[in-house]
mmCIF file of C-alpha atoms in Angstrom:
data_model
loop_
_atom_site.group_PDB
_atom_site.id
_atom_site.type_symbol
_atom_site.label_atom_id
_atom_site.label_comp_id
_atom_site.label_asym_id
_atom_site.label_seq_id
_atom_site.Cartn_x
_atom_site.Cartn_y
_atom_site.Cartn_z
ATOM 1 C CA UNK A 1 0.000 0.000 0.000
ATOM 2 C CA UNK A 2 1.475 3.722 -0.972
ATOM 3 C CA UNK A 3 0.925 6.677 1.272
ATOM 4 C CA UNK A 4 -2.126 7.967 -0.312
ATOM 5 C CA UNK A 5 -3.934 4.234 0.234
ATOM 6 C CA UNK A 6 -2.380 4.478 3.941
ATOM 7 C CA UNK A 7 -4.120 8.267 4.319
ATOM 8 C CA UNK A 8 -6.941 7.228 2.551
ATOM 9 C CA UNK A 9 -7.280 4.285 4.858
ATOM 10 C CA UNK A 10 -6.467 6.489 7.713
ATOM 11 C CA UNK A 11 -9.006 8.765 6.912
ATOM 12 C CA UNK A 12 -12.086 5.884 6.515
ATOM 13 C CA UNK A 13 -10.729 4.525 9.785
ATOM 14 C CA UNK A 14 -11.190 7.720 11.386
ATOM 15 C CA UNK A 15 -14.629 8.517 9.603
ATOM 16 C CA UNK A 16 -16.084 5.241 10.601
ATOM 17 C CA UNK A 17 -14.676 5.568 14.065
ATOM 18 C CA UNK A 18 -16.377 9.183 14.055
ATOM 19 C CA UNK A 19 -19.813 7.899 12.564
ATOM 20 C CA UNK A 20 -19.324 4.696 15.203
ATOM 21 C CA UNK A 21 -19.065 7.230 17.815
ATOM 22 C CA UNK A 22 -22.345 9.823 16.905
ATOM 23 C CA UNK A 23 -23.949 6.713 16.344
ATOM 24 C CA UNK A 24 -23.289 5.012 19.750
ATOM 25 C CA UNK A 25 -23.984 8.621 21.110
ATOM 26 C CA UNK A 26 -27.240 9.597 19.078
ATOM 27 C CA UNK A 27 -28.341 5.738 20.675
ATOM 28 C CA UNK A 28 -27.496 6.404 23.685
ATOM 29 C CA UNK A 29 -29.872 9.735 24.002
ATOM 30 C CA UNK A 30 -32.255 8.040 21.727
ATOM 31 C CA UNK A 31 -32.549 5.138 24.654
ATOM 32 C CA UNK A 32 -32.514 8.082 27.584
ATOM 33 C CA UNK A 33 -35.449 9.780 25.230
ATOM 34 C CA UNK A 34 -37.209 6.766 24.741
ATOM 35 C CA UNK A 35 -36.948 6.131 28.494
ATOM 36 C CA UNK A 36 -38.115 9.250 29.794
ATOM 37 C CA UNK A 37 -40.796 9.497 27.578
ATOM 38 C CA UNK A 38 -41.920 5.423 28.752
ATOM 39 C CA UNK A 39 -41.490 6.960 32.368
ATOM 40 C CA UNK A 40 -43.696 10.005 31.320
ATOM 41 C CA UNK A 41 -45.878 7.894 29.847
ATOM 42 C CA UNK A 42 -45.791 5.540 32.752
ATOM 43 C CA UNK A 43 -46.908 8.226 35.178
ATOM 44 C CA UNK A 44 -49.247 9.724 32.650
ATOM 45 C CA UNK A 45 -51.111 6.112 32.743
ATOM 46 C CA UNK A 46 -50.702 6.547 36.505
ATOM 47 C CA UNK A 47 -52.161 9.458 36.957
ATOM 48 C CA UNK A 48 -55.419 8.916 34.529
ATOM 49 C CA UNK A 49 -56.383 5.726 36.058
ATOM 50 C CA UNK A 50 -55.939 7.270 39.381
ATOM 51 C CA UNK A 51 -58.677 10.235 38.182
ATOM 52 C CA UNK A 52 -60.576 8.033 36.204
ATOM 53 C CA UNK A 53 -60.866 5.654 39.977
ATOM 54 C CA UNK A 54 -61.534 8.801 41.663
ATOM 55 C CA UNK A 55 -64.275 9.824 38.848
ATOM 56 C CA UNK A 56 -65.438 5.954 39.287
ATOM 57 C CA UNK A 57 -66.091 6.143 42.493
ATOM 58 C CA UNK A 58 -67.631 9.689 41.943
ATOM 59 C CA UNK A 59 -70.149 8.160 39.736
ATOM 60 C CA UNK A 60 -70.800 5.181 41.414
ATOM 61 C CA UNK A 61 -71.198 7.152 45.113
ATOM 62 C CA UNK A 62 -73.764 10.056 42.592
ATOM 63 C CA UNK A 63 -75.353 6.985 41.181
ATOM 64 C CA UNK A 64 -76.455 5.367 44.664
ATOM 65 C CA UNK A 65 -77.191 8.391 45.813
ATOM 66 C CA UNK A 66 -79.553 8.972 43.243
ATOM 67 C CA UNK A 67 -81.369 5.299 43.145
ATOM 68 C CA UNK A 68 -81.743 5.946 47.372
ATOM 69 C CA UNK A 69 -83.055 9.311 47.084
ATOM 70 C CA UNK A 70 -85.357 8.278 44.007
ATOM 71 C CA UNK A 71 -86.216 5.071 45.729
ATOM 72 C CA UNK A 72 -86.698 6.903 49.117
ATOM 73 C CA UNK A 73 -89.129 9.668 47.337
ATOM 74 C CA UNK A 74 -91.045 6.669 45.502
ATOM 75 C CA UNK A 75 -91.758 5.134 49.076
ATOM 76 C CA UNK A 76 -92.674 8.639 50.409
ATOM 77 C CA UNK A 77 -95.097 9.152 47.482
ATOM 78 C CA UNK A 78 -96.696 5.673 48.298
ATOM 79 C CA UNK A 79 -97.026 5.940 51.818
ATOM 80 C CA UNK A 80 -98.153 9.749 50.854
ATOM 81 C CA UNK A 81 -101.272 8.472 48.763
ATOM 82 C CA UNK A 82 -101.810 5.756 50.896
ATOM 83 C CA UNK A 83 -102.537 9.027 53.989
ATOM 84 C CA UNK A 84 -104.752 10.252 51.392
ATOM 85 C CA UNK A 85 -106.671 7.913 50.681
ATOM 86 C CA UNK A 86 -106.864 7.333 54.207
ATOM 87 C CA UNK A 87 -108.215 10.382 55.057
ATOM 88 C CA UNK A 88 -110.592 10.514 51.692
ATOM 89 C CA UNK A 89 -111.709 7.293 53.131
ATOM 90 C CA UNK A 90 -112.266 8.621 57.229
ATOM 91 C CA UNK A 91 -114.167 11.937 56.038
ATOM 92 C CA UNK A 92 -116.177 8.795 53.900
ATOM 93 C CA UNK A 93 -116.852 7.011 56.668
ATOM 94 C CA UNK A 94 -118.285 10.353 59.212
ATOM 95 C CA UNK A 95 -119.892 11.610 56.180
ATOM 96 C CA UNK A 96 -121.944 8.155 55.433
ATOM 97 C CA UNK A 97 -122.869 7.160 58.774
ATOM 98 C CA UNK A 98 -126.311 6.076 59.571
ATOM 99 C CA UNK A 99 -128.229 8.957 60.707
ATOM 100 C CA UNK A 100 -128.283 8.307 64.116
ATOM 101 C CA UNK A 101 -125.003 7.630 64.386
ATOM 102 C CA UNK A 102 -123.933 11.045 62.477
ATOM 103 C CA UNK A 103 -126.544 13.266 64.261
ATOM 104 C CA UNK A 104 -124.715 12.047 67.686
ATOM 105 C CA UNK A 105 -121.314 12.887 66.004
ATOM 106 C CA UNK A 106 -122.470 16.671 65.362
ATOM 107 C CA UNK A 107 -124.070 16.541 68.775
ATOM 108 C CA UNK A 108 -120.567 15.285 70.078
ATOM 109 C CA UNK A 109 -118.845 19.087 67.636
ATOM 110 C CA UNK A 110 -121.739 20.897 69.574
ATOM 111 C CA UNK A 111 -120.510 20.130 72.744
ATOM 112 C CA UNK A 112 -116.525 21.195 71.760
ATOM 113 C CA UNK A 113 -118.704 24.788 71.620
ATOM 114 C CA UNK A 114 -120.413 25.023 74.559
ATOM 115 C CA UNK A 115 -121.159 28.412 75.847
ATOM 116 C CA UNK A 116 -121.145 29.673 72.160
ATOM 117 C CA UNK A 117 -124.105 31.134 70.207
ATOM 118 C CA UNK A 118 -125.050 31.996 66.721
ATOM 119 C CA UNK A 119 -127.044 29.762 63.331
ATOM 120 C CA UNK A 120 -126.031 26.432 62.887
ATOM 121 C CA UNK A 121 -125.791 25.711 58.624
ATOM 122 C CA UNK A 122 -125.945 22.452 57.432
ATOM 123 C CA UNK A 123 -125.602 20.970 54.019
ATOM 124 C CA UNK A 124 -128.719 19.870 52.035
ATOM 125 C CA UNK A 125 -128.585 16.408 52.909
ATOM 126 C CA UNK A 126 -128.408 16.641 56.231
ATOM 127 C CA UNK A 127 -131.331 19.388 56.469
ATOM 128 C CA UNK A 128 -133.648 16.913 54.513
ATOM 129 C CA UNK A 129 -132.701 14.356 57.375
ATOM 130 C CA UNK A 130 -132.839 16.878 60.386
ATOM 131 C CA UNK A 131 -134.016 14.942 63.115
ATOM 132 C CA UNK A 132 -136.980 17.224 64.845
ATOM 133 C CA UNK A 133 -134.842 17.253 68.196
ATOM 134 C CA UNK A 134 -131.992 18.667 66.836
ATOM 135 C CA UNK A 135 -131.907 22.408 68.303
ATOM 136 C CA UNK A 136 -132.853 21.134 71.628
ATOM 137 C CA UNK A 137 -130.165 18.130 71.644
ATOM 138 C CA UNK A 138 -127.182 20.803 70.421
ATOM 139 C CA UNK A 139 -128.674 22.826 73.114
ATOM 140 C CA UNK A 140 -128.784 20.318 75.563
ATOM 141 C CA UNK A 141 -124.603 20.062 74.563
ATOM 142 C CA UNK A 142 -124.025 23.862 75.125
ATOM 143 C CA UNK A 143 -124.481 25.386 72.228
ATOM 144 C CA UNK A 144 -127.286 27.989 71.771
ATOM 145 C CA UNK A 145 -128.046 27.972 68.740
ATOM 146 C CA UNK A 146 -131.028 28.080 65.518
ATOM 147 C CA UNK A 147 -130.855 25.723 62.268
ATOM 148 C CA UNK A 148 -130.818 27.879 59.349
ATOM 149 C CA UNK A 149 -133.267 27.152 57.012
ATOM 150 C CA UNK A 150 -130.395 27.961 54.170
ATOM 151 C CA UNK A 151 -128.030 25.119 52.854
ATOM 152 C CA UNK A 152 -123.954 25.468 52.687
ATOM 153 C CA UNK A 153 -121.918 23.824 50.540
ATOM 154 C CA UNK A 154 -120.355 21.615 52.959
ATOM 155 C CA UNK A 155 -119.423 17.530 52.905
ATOM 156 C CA UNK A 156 -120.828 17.516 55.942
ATOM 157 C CA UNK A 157 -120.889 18.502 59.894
ATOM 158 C CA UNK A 158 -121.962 22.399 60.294
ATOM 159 C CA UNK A 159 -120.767 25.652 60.380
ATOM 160 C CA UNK A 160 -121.918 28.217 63.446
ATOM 161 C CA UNK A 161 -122.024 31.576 62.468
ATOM 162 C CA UNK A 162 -121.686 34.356 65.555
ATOM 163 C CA UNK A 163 -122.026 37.624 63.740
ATOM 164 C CA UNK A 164 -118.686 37.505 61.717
ATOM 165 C CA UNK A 165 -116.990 34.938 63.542
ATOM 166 C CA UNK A 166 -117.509 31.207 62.389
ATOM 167 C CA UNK A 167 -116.574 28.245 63.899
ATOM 168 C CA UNK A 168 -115.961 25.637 61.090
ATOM 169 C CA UNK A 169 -117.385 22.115 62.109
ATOM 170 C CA UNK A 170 -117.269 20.735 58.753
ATOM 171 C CA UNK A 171 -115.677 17.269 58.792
ATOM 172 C CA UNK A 172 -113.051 18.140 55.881
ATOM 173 C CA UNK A 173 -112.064 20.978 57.954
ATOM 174 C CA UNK A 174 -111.942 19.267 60.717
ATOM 175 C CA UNK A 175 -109.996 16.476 59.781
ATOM 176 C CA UNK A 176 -107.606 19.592 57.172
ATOM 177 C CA UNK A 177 -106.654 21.010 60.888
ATOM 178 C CA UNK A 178 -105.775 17.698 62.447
ATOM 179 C CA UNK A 179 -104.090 16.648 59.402
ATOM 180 C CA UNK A 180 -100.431 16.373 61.073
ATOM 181 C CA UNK A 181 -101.864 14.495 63.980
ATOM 182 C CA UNK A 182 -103.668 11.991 61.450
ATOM 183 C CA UNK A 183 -100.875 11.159 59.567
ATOM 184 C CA UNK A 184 -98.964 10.660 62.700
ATOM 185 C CA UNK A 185 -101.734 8.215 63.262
ATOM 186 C CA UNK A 186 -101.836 6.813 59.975
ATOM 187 C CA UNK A 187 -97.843 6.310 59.962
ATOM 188 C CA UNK A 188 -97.577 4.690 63.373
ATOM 189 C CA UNK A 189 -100.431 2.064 62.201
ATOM 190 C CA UNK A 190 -99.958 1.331 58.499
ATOM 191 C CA UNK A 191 -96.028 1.767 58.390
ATOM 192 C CA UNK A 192 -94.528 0.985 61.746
ATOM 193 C CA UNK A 193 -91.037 -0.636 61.216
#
């Protein structure tokens, strides 16, 4: 080999030792790139599993909380017409009596006003069934008071009117003022637990 074969060679030697050496160096930050980045993406996995748990567990906690309070509001809607028609069925029941039984019912309201006075008004029903003792029997109970000879729109029971003041007897009121204390009632005997 001549000198200029020996340079040559020299100078492929040294290129290829040059190329070896970027080479071995671009792979070597290549590998801490590709590292990093599986590292980053490591922790990026990490981190959105850990939100999507927390979001999970979000959802699931909203989701009960829904079905309870949706369950719990269809059992309070239940037991709430089952009051009603509870109470539709009580004010029924005073308002069908027999008519002994429901004359001695408004004889039994007289005697919550004793010492009062005024006109007793009854519906239209219950004037065509007036028994012919009636003044004398609310009378006898405390109350002085005259039968109108005018019907009210009532379900039934009376109204006494005093001048402006009047004292609603009328079993839907009656039973509209008491209506906490019935559906304590009603609770405590149709759902006790």
């Amino acid at each position: 080999m001549n000198g200029g074969d020996k340079i040559i060679e020299r100078i492929k030697a040294d290129s290829k030792k040059a190329v070896d050496e970027v080479m071995a160096q671009a792979t070597a930050e290549c590998n801490a790139i590709m590292q990093a980045a599986e590292k980053t993406a490591d922790k990026n996995t990490a981190d959105i599993n850990a939100k999507t748990a927390v979001k999970l567990k979000q959802a699931q906690a909203s989701s009960k909380s829904r079905a309870e309070l949706e369950t719990r509001n269809a059992l309070l809607k239940q037991r709430r017409n089952e009051i009603d028609k509870t109470v539709e069925a009580l004010q029924a029941y005073l308002v069908n009596l027999g008519d002994t039984e429901y004359f001695d019912a408004l004889y039994r309201l007289a005697a919550q006003l004793k010492g009062k006075s005024g006109v007793v008004y009854l519906n239209q029903k219950d004037m065509n069934r007036l028994p012919s003792d009636f003044e004398s029997r609310i009378k006898a109970n405390g109350l002085d008071a005259t039968v109108s000879t005018t019907p009210i729109n009532i379900s039934g029971g009376f109204v006494l009117k005093s001048g402006d003041i009047e004292e609603n007897m009328d079993f839907g009121a009656l039973i509209g003022s008491r209506r906490d204390e019935i559906e304590d009632l009603i609770n405590r005997e149709l759902f006790a637990q």
